[in-house]
PDB file of C-alpha atoms in Angstrom:
ATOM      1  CA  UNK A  30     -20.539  -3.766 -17.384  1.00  0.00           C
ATOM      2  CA  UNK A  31     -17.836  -2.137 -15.372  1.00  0.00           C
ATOM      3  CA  UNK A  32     -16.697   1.233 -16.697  1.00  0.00           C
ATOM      4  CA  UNK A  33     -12.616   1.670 -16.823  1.00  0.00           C
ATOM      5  CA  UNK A  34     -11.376   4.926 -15.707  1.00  0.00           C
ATOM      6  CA  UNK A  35     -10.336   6.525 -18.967  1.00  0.00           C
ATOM      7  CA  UNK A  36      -7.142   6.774 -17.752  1.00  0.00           C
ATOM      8  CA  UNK A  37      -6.832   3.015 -16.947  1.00  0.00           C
ATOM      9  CA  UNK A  38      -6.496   2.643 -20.320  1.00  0.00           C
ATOM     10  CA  UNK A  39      -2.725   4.185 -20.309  1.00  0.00           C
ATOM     11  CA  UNK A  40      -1.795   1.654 -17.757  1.00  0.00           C
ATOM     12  CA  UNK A  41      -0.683   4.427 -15.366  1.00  0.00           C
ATOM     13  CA  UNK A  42       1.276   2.049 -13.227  1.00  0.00           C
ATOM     14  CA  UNK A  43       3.163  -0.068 -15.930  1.00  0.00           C
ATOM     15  CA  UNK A  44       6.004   1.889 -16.488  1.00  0.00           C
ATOM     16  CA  UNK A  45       6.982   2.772 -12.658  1.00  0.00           C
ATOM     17  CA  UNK A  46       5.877  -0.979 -12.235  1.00  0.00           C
ATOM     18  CA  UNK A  47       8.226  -2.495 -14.650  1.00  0.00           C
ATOM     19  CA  UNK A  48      11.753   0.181 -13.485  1.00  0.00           C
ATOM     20  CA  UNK A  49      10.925  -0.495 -10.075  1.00  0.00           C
ATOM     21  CA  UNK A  50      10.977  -4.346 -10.661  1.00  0.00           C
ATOM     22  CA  UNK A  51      13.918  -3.913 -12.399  1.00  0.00           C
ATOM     23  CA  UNK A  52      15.701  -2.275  -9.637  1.00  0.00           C
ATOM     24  CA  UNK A  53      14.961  -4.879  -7.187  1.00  0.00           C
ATOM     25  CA  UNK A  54      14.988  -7.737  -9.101  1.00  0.00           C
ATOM     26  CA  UNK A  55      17.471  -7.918 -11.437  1.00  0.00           C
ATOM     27  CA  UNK A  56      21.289  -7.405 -10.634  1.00  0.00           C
ATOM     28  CA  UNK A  57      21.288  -4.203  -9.441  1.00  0.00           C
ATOM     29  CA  UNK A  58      19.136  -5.069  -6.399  1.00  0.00           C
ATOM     30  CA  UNK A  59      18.052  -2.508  -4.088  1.00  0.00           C
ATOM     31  CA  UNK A  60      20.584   0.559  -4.335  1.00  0.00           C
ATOM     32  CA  UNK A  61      22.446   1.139  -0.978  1.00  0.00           C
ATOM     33  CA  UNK A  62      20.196   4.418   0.749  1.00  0.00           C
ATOM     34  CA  UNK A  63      23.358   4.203   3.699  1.00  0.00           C
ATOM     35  CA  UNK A  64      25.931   5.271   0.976  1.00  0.00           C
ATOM     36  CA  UNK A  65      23.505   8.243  -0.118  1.00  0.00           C
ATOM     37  CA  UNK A  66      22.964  11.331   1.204  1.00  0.00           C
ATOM     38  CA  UNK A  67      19.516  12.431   1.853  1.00  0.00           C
ATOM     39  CA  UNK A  68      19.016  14.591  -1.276  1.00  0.00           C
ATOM     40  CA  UNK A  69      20.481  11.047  -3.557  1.00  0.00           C
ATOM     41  CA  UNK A  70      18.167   9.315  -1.451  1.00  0.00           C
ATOM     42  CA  UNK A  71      15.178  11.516  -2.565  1.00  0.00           C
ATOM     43  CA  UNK A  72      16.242  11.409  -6.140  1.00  0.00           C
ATOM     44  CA  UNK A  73      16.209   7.702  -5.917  1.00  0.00           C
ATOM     45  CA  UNK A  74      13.256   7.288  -4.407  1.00  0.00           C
ATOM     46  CA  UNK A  75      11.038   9.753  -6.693  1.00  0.00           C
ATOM     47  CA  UNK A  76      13.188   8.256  -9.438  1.00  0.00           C
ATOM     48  CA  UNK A  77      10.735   5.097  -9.045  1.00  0.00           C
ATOM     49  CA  UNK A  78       7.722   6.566  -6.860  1.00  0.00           C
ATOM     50  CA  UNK A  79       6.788   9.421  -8.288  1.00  0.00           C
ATOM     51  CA  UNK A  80       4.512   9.077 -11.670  1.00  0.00           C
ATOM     52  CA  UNK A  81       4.995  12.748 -13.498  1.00  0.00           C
ATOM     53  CA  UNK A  82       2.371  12.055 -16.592  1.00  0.00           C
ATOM     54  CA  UNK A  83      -0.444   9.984 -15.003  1.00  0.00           C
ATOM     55  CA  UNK A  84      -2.284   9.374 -12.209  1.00  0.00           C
ATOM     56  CA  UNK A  85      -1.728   6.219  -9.788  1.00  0.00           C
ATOM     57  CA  UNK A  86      -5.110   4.362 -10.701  1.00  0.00           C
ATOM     58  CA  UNK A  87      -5.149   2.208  -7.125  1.00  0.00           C
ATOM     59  CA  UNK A  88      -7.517  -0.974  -7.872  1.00  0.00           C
ATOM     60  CA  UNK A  89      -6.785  -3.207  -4.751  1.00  0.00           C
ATOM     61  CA  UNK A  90      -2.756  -3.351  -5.385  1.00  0.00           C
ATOM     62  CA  UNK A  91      -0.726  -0.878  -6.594  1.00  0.00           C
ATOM     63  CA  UNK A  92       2.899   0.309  -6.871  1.00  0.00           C
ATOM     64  CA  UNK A  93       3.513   1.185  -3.054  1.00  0.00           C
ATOM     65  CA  UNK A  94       2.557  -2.694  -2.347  1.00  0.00           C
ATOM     66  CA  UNK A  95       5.213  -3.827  -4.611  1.00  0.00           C
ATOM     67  CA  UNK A  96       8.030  -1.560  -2.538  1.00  0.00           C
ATOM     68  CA  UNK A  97       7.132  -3.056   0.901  1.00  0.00           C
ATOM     69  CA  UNK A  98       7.197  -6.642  -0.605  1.00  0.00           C
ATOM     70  CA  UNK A  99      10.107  -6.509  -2.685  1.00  0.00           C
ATOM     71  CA  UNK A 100      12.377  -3.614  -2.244  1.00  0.00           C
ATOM     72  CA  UNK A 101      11.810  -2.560   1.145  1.00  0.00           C
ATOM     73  CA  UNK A 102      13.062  -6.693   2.382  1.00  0.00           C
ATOM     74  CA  UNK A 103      16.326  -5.960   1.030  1.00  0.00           C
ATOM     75  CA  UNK A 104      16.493  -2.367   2.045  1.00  0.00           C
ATOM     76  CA  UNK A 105      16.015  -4.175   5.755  1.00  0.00           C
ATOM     77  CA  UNK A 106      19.518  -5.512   5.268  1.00  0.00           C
ATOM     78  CA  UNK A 107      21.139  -2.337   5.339  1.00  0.00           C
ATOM     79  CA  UNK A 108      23.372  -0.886   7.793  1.00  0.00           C
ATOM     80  CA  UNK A 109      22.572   2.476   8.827  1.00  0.00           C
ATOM     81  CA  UNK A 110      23.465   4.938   6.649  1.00  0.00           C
ATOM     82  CA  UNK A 111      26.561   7.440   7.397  1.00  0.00           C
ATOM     83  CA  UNK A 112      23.748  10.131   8.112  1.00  0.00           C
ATOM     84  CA  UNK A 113      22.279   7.910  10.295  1.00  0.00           C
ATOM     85  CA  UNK A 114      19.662   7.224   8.155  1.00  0.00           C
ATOM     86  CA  UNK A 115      17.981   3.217   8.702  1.00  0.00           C
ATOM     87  CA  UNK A 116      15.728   1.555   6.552  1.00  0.00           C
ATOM     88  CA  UNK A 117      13.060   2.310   8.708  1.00  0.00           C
ATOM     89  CA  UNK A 118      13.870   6.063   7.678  1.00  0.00           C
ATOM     90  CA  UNK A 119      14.143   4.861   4.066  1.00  0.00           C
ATOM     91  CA  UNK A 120      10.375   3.427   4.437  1.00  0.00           C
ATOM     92  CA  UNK A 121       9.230   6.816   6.097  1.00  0.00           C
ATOM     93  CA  UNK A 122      10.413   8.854   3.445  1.00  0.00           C
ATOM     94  CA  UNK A 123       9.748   6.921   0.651  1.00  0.00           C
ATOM     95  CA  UNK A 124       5.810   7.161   1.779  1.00  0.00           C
ATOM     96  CA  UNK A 125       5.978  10.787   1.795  1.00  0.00           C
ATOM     97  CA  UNK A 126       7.105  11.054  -1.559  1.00  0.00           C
ATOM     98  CA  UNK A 127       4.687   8.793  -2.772  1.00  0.00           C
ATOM     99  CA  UNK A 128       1.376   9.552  -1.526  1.00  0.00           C
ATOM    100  CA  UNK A 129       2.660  13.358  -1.404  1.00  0.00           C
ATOM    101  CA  UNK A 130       3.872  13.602  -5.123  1.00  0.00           C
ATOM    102  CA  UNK A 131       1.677  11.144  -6.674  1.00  0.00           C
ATOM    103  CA  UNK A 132      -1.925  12.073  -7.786  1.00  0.00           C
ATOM    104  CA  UNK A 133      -4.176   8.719  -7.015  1.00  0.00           C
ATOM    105  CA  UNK A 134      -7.422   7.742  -8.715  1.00  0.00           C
ATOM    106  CA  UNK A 135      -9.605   5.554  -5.986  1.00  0.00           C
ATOM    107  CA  UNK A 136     -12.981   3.711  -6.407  1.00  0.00           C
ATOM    108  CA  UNK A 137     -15.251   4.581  -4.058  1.00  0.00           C
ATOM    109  CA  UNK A 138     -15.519   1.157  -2.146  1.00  0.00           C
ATOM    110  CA  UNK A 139     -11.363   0.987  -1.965  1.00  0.00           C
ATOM    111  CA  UNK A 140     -11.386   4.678  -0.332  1.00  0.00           C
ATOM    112  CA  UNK A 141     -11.703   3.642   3.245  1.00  0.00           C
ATOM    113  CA  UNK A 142      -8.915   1.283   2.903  1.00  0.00           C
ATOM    114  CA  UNK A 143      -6.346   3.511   0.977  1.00  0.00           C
ATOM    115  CA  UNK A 144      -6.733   6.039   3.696  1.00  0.00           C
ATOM    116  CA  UNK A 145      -6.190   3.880   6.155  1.00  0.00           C
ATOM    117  CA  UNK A 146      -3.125   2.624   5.210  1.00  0.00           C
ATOM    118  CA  UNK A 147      -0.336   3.503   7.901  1.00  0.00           C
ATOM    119  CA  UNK A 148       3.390   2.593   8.686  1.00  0.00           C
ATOM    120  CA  UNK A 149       4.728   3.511  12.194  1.00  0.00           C
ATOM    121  CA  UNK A 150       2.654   6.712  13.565  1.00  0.00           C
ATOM    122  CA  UNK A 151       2.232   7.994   9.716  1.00  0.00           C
ATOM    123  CA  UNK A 152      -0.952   7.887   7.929  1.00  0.00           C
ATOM    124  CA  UNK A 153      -1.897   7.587   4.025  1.00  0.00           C
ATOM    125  CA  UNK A 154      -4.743  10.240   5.319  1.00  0.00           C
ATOM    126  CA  UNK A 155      -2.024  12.187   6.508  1.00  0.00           C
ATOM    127  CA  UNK A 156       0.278  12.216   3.345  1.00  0.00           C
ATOM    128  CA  UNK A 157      -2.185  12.167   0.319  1.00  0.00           C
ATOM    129  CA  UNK A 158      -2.435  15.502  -1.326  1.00  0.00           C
ATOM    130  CA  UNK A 159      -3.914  14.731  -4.404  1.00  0.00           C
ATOM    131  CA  UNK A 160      -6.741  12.130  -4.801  1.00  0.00           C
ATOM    132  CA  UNK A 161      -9.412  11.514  -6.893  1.00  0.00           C
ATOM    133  CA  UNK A 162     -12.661   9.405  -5.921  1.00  0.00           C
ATOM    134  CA  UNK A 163     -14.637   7.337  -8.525  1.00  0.00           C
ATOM    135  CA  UNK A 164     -18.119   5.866  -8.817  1.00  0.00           C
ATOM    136  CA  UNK A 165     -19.738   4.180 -11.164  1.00  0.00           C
ATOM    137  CA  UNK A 166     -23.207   5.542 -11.302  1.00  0.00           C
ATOM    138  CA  UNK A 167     -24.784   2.847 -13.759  1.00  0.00           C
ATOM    139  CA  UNK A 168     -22.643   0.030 -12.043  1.00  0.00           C
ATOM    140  CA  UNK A 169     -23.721   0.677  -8.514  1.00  0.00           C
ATOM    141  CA  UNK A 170     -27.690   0.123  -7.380  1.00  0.00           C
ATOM    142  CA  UNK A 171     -27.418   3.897  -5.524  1.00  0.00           C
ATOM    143  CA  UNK A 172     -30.806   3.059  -4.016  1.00  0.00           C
ATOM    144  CA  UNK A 173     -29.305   0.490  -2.061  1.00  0.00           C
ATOM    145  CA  UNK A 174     -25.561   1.616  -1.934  1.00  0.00           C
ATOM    146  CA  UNK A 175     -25.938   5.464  -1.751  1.00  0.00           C
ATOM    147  CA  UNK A 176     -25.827   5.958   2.275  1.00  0.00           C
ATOM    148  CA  UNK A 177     -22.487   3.228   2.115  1.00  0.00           C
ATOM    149  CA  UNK A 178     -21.433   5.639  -0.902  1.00  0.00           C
ATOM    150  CA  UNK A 179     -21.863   8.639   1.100  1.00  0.00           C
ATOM    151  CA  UNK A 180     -20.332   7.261   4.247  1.00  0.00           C
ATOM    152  CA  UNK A 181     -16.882   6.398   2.029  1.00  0.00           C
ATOM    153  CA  UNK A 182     -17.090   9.617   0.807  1.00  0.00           C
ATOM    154  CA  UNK A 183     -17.862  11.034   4.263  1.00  0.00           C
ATOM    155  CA  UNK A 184     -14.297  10.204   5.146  1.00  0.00           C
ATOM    156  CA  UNK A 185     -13.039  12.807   2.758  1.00  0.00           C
ATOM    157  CA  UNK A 186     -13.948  15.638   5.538  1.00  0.00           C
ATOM    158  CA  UNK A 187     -11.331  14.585   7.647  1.00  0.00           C
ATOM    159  CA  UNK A 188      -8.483  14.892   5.559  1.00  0.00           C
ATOM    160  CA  UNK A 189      -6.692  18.054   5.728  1.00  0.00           C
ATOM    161  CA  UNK A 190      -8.075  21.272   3.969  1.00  0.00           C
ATOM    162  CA  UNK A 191      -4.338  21.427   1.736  1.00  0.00           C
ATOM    163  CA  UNK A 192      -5.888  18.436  -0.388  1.00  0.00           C
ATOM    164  CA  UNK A 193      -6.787  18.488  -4.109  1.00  0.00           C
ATOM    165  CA  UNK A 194      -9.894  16.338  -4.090  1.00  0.00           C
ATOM    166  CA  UNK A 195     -11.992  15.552  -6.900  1.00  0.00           C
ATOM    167  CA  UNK A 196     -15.399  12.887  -7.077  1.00  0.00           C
ATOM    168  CA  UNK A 197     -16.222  11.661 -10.785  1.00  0.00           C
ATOM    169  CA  UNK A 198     -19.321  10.285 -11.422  1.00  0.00           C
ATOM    170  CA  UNK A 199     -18.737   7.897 -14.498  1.00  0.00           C
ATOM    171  CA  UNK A 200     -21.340   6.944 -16.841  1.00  0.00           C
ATOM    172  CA  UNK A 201     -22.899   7.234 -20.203  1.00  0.00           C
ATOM    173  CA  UNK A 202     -25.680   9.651 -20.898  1.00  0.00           C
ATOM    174  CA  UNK A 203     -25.667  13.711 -21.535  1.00  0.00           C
ATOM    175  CA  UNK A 204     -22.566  15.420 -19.767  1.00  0.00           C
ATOM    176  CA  UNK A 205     -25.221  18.179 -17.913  1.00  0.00           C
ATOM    177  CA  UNK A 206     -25.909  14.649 -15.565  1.00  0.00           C
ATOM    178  CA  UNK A 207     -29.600  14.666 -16.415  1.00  0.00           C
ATOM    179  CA  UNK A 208     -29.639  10.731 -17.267  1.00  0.00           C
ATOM    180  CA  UNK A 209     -31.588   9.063 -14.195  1.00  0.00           C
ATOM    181  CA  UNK A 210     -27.990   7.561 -12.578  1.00  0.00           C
ATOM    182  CA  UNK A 211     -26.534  10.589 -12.465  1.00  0.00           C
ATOM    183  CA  UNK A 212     -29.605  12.322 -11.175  1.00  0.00           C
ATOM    184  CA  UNK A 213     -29.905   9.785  -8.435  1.00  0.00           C
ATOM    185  CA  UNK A 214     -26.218   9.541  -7.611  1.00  0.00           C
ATOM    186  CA  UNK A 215     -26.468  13.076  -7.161  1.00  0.00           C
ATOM    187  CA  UNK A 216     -29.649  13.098  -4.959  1.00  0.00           C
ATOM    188  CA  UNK A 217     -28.305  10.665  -2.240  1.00  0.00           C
ATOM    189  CA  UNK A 218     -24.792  12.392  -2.543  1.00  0.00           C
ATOM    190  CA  UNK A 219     -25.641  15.584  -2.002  1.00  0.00           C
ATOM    191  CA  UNK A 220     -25.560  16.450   1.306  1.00  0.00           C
ATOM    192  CA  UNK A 221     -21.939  15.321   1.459  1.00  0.00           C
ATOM    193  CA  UNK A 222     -20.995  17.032  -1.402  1.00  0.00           C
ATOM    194  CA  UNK A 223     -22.164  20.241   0.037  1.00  0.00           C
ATOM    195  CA  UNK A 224     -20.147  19.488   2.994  1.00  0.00           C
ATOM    196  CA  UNK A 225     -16.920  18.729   1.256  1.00  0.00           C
ATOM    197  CA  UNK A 226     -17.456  22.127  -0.697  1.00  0.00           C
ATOM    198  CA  UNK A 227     -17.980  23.775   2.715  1.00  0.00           C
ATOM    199  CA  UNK A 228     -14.489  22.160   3.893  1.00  0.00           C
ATOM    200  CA  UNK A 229     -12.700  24.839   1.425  1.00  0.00           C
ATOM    201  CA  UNK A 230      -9.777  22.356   0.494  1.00  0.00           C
ATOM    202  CA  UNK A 231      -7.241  24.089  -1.787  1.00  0.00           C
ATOM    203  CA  UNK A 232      -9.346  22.329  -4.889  1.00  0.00           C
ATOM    204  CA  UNK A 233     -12.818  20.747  -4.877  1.00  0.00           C
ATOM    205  CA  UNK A 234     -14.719  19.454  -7.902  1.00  0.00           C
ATOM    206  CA  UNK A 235     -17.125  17.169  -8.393  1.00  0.00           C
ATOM    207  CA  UNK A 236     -17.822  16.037 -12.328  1.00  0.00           C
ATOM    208  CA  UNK A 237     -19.559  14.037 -14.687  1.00  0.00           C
ATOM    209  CA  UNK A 238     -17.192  11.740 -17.067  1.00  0.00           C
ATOM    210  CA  UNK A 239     -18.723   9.665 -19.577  1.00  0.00           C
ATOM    211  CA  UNK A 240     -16.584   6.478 -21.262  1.00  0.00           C
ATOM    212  CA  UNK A 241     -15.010   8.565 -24.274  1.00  0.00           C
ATOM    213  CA  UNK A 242     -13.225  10.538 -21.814  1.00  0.00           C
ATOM    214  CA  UNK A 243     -15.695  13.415 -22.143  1.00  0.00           C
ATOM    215  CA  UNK A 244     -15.980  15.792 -18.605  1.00  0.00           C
ATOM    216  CA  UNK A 245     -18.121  18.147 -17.071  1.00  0.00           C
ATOM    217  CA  UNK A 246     -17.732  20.133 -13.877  1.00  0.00           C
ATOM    218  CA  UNK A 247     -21.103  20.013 -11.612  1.00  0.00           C
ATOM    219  CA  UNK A 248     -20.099  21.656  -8.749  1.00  0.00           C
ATOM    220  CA  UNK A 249     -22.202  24.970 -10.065  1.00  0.00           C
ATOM    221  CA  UNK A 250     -25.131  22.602  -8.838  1.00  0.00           C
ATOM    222  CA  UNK A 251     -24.500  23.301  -5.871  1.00  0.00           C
ATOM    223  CA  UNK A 252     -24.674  27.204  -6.141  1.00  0.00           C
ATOM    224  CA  UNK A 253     -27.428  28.958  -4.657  1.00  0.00           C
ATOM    225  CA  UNK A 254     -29.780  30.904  -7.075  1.00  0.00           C
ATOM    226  CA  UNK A 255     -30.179  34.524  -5.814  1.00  0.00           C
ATOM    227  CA  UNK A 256     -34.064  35.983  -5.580  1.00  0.00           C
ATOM    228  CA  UNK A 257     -33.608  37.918  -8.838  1.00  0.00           C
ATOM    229  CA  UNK A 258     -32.658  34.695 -10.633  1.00  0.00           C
ATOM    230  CA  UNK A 259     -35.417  33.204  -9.373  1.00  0.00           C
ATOM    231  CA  UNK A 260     -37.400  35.479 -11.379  1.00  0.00           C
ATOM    232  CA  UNK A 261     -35.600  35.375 -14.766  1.00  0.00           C
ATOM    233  CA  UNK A 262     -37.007  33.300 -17.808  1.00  0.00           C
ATOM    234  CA  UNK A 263     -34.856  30.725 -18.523  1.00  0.00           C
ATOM    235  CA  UNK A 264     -34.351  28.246 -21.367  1.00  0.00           C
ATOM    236  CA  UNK A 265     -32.244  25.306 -22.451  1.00  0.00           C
ATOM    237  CA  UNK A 266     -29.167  24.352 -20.665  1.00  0.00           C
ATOM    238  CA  UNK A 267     -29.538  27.693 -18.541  1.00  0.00           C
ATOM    239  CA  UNK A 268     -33.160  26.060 -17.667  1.00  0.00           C
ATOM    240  CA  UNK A 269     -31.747  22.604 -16.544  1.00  0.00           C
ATOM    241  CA  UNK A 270     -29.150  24.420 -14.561  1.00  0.00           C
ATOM    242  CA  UNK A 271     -31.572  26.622 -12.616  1.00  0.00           C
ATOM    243  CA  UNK A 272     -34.081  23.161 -11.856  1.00  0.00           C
ATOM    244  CA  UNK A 273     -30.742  21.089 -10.864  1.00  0.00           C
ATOM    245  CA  UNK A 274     -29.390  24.086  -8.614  1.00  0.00           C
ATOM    246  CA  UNK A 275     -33.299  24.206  -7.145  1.00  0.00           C
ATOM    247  CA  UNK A 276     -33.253  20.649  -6.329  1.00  0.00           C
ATOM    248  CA  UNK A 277     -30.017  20.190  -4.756  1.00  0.00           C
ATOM    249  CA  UNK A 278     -30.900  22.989  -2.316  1.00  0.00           C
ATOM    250  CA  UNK A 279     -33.592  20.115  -1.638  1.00  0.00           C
ATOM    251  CA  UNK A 280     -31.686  17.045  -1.603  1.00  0.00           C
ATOM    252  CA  UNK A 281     -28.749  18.397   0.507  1.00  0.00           C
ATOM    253  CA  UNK A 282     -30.472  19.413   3.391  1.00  0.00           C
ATOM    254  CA  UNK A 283     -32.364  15.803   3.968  1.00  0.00           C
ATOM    255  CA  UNK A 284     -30.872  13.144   5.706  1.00  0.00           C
ATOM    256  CA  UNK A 285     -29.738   9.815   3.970  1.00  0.00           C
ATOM    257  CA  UNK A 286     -32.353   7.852   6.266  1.00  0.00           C
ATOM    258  CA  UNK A 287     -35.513   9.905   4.690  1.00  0.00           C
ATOM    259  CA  UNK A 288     -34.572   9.290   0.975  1.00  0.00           C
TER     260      UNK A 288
END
């Protein structure tokens, strides 16, 4: 069974969905962006872009697919604008404010192909700022998937170190990640993730999110255990944490091909 996002359960994208439509289908049509000046233009634009509350939750076709097909036709037959402004200009900017402003939520499989969305020389990888990377531990066979997984996560490292990235690893099971899927999504993963934490973007997490919503930050995984820690007696939760941090310092220096 495919696990929804918890947040795909607000329909994130129904309300800008449904003003948006309404803008450029009903009798309004598009507004005229040659009669605006550039701040009006902005305010228009983030008006019907820019989702405040809730993440953009981008499952094959989303809101920006909508303004190229239906707005953006009828933006073409525009005169330029009294600031020089064209609707190629319109399309420009309206990008920026939408994969700048907007916080995205991305399976792992549609990653590549969000990021390489482009229009003219500008580049989704360019403009996101604030993205969000999902995989479905129990849904995926990570024996067979995990070095495709950690190839499409790969492609993280070239994005600019101003990005808020975060990877969720959904599934049921105890939050610490001890259930086998985690534990094996995290074994082939985590030589990337180690990478990705070495990139130093502005904000780096990788967590554990189970159906009801529930998280947990891993990325202390990932920490190296000093000699003296090495030594202490540990139990519980403190125990697990010490064995997972141990084994990671394992995993993440093997390559993908000898797992």
């Amino acid at each position: 069974m495919t696990f929804d996002h918890p947040l795909a359960r607000h329909t994130p994208d129904s309300a800008v969905t449904r003003s948006l439509l309404a803008a450029a289908m009903e009798n309004q049509g598009a507004p005229n962006f040659g009669g605006m000046s550039g701040s009006e233009r902005d305010k228009w634009l983030r008006r019907y872009l820019v989702q405040r509350c809730y993440p953009v939750v981008v499952d094959a076709a989303h809101i920006w697919d909508r303004w190229t097909n239906i707005v953006y036709p009828r933006v073409q037959q525009q005169k330029a604008g009294n600031d020089g402004s064209d609707p190629e200009e319109v399309l420009r900017r309206a990008a920026e404010i939408y994969y700048s402003e907007n916080r995205f939520v991305v399976r792992h499989d549609l990653l590549p192909h969000f990021l390489d969305g482009a229009w003219s020389n500008i580049t989704v990888a360019m403009l996101v700022r604030n993205i969000t990377v999902t995989i479905d531990v129990e849904l995926c066979n990570i024996r067979k998937e995990g070095r495709a997984i950690a190839g499409q996560l790969e492609r993280l490292s070239h994005l600019g170190v101003d990005k808020t990235i975060a990877i969720e690893l959904l599934g049921s099971g105890p939050l610490n990640g001890s259930d086998w899927a985690t534990q094996e999504a995290i074994r082939w993963l985590s030589p990337i993730v180690r990478s990705l934490m070495e990139r130093a973007f502005s904000d780096f997490r990788i967590l554990k999110v189970t159906p009801n919503g529930k998280r947990k930050e891993l990325g202390p995984y990932w920490h190296k255990l000093g000699d003296l820690a090495r030594d202490r007696t540990w139990d519980g939760d403190e125990c697990f944490d010490v064995t997972m941090r141990k084994q990671i310092q394992s995993w993440a220096i093997q390559d993908s091909t000898s797992m």
